[in-house]
mmCIF file of C-alpha atoms and ligand atoms in Angstrom:
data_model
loop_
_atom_site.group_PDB
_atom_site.id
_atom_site.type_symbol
_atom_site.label_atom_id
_atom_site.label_comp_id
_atom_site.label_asym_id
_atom_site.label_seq_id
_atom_site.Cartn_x
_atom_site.Cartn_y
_atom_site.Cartn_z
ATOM 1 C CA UNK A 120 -29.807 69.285 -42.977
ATOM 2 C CA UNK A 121 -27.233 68.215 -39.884
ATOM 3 C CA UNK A 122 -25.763 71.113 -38.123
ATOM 4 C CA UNK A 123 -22.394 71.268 -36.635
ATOM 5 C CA UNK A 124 -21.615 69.457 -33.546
ATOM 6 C CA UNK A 125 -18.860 70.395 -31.427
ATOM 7 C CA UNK A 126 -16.741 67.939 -30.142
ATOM 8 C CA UNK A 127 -13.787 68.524 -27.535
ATOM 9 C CA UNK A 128 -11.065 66.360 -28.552
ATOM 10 C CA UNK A 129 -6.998 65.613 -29.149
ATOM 11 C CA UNK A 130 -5.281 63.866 -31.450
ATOM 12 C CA UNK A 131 -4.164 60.640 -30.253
ATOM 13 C CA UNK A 132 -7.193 59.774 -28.477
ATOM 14 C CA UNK A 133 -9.803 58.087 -27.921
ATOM 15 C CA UNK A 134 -11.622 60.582 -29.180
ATOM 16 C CA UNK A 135 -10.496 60.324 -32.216
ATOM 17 C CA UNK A 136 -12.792 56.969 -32.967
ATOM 18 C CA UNK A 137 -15.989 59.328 -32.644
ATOM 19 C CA UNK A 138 -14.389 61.802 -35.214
ATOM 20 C CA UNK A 139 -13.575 58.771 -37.598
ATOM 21 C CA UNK A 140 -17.364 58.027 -36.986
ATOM 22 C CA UNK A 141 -18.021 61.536 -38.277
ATOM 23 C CA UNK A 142 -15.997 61.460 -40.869
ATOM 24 C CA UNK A 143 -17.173 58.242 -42.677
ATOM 25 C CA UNK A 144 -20.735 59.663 -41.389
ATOM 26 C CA UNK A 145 -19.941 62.862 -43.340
ATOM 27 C CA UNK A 146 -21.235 64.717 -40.531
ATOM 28 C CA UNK A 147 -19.584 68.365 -40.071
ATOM 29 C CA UNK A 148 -18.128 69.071 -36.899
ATOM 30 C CA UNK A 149 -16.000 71.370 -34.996
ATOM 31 C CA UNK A 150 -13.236 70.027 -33.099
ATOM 32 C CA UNK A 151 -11.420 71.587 -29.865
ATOM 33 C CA UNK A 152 -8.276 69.889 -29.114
ATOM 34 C CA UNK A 153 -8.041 69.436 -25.329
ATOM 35 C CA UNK A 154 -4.912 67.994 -24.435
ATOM 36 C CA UNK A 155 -1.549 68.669 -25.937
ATOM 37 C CA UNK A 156 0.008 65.899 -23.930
ATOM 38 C CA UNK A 157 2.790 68.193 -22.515
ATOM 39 C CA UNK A 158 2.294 67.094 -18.751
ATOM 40 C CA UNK A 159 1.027 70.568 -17.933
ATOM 41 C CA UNK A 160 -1.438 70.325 -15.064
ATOM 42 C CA UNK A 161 -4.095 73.256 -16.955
ATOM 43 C CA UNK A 162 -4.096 70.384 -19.742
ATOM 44 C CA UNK A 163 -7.952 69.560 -20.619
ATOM 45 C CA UNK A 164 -9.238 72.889 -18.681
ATOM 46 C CA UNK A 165 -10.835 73.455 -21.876
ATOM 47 C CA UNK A 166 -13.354 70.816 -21.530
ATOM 48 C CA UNK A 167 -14.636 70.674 -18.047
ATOM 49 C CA UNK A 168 -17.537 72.645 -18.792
ATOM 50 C CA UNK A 169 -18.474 69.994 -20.931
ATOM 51 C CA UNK A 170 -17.157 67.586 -18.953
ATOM 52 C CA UNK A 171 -16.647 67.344 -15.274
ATOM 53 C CA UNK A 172 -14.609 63.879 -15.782
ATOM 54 C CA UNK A 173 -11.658 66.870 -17.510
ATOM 55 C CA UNK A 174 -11.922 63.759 -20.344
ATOM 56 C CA UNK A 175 -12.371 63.598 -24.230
ATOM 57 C CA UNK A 176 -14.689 62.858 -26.251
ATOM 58 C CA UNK A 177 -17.566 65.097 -25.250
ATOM 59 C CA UNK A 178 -19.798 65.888 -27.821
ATOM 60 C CA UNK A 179 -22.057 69.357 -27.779
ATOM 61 C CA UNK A 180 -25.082 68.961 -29.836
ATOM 62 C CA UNK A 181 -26.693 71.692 -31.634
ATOM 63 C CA UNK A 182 -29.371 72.932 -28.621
ATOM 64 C CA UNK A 183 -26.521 72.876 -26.432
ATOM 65 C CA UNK A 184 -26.979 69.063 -24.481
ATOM 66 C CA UNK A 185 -23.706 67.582 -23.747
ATOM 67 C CA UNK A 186 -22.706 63.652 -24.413
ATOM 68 C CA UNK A 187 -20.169 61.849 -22.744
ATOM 69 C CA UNK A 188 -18.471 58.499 -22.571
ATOM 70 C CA UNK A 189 -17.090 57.327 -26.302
ATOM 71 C CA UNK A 190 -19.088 54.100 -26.578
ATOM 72 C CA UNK A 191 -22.616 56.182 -25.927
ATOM 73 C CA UNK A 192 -21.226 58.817 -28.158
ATOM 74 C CA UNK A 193 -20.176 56.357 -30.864
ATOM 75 C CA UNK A 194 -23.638 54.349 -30.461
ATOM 76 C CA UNK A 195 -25.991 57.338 -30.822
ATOM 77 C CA UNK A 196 -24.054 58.806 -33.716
ATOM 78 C CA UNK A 197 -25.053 55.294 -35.557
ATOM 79 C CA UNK A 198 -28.487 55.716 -34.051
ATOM 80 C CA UNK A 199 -28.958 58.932 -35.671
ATOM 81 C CA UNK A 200 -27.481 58.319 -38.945
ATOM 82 C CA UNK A 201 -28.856 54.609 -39.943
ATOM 83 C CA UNK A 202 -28.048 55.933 -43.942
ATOM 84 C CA UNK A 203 -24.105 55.080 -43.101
ATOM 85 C CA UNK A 204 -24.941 51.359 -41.855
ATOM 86 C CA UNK A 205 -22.473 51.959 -38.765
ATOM 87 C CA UNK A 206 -24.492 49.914 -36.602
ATOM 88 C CA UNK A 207 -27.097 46.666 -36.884
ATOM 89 C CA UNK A 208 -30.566 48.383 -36.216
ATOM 90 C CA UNK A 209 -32.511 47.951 -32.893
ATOM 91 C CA UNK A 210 -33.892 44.805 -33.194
ATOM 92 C CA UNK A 211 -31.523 43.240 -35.948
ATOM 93 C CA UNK A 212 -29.612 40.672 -35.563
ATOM 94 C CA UNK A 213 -26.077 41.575 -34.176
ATOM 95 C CA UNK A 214 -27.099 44.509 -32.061
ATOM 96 C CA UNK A 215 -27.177 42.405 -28.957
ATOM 97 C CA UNK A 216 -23.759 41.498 -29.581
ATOM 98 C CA UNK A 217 -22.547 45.049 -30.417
ATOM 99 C CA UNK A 218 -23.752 46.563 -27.556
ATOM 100 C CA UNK A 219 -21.724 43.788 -25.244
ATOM 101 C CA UNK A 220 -18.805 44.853 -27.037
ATOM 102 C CA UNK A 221 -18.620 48.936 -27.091
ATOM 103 C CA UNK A 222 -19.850 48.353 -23.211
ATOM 104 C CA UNK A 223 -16.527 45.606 -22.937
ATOM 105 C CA UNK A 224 -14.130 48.074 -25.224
ATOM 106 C CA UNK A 225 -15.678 51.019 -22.540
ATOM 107 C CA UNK A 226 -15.689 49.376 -19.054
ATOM 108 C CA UNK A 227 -12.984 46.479 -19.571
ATOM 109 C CA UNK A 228 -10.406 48.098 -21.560
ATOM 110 C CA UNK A 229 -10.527 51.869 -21.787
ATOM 111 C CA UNK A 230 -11.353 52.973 -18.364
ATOM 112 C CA UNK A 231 -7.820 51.212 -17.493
ATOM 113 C CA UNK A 232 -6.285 53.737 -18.766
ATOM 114 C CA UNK A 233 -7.519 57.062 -15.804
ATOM 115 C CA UNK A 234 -4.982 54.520 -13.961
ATOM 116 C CA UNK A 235 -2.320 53.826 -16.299
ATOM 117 C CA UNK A 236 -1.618 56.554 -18.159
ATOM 118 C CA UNK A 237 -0.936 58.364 -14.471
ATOM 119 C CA UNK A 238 -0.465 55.439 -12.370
ATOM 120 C CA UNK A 239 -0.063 58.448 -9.099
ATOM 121 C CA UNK A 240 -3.667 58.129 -9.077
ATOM 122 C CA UNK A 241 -3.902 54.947 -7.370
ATOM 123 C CA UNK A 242 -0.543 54.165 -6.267
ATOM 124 C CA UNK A 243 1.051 56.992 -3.828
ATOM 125 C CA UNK A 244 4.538 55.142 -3.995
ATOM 126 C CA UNK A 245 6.409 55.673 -6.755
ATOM 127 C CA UNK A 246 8.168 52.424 -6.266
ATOM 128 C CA UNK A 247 4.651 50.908 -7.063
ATOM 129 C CA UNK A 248 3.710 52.097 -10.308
ATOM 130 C CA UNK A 249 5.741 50.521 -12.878
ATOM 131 C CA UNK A 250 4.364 47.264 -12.387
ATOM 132 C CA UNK A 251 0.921 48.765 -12.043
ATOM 133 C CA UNK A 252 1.188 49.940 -15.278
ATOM 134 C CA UNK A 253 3.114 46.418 -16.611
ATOM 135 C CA UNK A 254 0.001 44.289 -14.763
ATOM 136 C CA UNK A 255 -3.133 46.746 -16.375
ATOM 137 C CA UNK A 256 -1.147 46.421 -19.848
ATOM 138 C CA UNK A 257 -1.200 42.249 -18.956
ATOM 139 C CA UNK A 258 -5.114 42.972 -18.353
ATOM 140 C CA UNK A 259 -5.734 44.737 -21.645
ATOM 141 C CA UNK A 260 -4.200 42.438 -23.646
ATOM 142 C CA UNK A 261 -6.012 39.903 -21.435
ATOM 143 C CA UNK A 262 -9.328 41.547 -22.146
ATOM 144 C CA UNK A 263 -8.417 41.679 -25.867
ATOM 145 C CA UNK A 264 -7.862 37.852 -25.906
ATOM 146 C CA UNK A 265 -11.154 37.237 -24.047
ATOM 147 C CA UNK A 266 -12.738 39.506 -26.536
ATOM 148 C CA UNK A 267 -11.300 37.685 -29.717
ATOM 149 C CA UNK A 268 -12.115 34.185 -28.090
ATOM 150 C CA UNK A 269 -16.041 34.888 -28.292
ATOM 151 C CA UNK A 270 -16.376 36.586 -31.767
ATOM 152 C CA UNK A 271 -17.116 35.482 -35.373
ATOM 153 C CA UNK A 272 -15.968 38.123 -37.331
ATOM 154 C CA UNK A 273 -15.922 37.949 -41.251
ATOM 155 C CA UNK A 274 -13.916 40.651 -42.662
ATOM 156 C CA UNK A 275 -15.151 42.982 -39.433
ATOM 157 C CA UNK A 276 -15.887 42.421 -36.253
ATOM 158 C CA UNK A 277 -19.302 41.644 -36.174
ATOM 159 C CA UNK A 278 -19.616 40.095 -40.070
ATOM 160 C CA UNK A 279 -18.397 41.990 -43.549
ATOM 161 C CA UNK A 280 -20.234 45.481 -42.142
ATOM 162 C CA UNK A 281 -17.971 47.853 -40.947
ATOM 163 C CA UNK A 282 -19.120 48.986 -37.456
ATOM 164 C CA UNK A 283 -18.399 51.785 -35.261
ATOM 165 C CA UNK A 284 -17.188 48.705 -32.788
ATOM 166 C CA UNK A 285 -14.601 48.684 -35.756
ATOM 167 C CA UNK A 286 -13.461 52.167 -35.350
ATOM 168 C CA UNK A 287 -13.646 51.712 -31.844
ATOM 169 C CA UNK A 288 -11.239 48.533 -31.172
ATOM 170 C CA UNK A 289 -8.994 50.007 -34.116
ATOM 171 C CA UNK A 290 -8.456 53.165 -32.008
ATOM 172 C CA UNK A 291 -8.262 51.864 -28.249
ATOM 173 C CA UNK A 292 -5.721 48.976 -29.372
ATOM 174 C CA UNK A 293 -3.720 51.698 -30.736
ATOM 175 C CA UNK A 294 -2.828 52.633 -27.389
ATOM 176 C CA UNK A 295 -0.123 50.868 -25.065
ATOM 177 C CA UNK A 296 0.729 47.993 -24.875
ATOM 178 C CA UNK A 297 -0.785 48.761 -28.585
ATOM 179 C CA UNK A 298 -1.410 46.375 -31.573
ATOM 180 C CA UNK A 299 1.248 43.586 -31.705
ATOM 181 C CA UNK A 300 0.077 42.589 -27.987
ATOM 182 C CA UNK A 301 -3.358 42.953 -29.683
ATOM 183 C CA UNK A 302 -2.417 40.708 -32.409
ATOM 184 C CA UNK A 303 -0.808 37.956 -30.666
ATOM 185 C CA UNK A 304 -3.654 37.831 -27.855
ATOM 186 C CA UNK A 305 -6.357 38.269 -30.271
ATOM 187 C CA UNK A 306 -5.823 37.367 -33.663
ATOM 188 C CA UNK A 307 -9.066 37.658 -34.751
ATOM 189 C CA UNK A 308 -9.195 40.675 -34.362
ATOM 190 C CA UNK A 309 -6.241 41.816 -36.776
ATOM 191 C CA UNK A 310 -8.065 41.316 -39.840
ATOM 192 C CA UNK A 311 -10.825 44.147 -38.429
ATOM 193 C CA UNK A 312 -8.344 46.637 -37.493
ATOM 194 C CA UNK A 313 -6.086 46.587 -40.515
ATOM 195 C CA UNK A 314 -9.215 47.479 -42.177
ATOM 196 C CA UNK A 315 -9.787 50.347 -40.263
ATOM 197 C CA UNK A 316 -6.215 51.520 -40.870
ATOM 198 C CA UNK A 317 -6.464 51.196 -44.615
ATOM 199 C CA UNK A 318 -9.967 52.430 -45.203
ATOM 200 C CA UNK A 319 -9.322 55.520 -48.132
ATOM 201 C CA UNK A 320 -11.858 57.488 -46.809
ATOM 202 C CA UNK A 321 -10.071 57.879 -43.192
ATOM 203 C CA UNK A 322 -6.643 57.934 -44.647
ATOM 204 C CA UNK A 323 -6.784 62.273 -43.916
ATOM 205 C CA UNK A 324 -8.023 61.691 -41.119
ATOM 206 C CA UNK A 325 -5.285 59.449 -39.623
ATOM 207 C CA UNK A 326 -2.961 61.215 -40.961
ATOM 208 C CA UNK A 327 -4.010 64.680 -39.137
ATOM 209 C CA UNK A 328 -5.007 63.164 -35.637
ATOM 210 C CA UNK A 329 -3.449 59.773 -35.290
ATOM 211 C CA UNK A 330 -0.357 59.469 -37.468
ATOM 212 C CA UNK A 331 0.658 56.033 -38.267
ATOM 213 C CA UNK A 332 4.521 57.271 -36.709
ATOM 214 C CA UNK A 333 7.723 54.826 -36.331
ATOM 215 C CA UNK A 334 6.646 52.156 -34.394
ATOM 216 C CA UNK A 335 3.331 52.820 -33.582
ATOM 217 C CA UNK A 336 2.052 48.612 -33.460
ATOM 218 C CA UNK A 337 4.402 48.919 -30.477
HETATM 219 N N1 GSH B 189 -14.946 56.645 -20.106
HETATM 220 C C1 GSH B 189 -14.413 57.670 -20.981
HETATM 221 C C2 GSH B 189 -12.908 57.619 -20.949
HETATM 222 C C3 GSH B 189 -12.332 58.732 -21.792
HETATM 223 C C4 GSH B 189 -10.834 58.900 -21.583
HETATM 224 O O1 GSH B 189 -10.184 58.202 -20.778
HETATM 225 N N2 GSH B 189 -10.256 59.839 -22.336
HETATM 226 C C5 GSH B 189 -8.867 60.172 -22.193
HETATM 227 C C6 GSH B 189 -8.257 60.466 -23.557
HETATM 228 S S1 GSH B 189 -7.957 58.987 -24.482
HETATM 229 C C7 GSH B 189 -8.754 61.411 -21.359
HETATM 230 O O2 GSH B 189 -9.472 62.362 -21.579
HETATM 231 N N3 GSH B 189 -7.842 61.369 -20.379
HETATM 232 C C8 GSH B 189 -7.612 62.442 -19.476
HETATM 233 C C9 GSH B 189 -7.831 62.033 -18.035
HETATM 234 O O3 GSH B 189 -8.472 60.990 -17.786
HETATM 235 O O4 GSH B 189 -7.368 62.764 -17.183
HETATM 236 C C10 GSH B 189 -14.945 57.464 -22.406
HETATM 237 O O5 GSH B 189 -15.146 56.308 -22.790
HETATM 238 O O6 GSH B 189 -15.167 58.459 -23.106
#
């Protein structure tokens, strides 16, 4: 039997990949929403006992050991639970190519966003952080396109398996500058993500954490 995990999250988030993970894992878990996006600076207290970084996903296993970082989260989850076919095996073909790819999503697209999404923390002058923000939104669509220039997908990313590089990418390109920059840079990688949006079993789950609101392809 699995026990519980806890997992320190917030809707919106990038977290939110690892509990669609869970979900079509059918893995129990208890979440604790961290942020509430307000702009008040006790925001994501909650979690630096988990996590020094004060950043979601962090992931308590049962005996208490803490993971970090989404794509090691996301990876290990598969690892453990080989029954849900969220990942190719060690070994099998594909996994060399899906561990590029949650490292790329991880170190080439998400970790952009400690800078944009509070652009004070590299640029002191005001004056300079709109078009910080405009140029790392050029990069991430950038990224996207390199991404989508060097895959093979069939009706997912890495073939017709659904993959937690799936639920990744479906999640992260959800942020700004969000999907239609995602589209039109990458088109390959459309098919994959509509997928994820209109898998049934995540349809509650979407709902709840990451509503499809107005405008949310951007
Ligand atoms: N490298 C981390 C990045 C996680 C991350 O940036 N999480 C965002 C939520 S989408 C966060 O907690 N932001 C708060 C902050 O960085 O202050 C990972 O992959 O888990």
């Amino acid at each position: 039997m699995t026990e519980p995990l806890t997992l320190y999250s917030a809707k919106g988030s990038g977290a939110v990949a690892v509990e669609a993970a869970l979900t079509l894992i059918g893995r129990p878990y208890a979440p604790i929403d961290v942020f509430d996006w307000s702009g008040d600076p006790t925001d994501g207290e909650k979690v630096l006992a988990a996590n020094p970084m004060r950043q979601v996903p962090a992931l308590v296993l049962p005996d208490g050991e803490v993971l970090t970082e989404s794509a090691a989260i996301l990876i290990w989850l598969a690892e453990q639970h080989p029954e849900a076919g969220l990942a190719p095996a060690p070994g099998a073909p594909g996994r060399a190519q899906f561990l590029r790819w949650m490292s790329y999503v991880s170190s080439a697209i998400y970790s952009l966003y400690w800078v944009k999404d509070d652009p004070a923390r590299l640029a002191p002058d005001p004056a300079a952080r709109p078009a910080l923000v405009e140029a790392a939104h050029d990069r991430i669509a950038d990224c996207w396109r390199m991404m989508g220039e060097q895959i093979t997908p069939g009706a997912f990313i890495l073939g017709d398996e659904l993959s937690v590089l799936d639920l990744y990418v479906a999640v992260v390109s959800r942020f700004r500058p969000r999907r239609r920059r995602l589209y039109a840079a990458a088109p390959k990688l459309e098919g994959p993500v509509r997928r994820v949006d209109a898998d049934p079993r995540l349809q509650a789950l979407w709902a709840e954490r990451m509503p499809f609101s107005t405008g949310w392809e951007g």
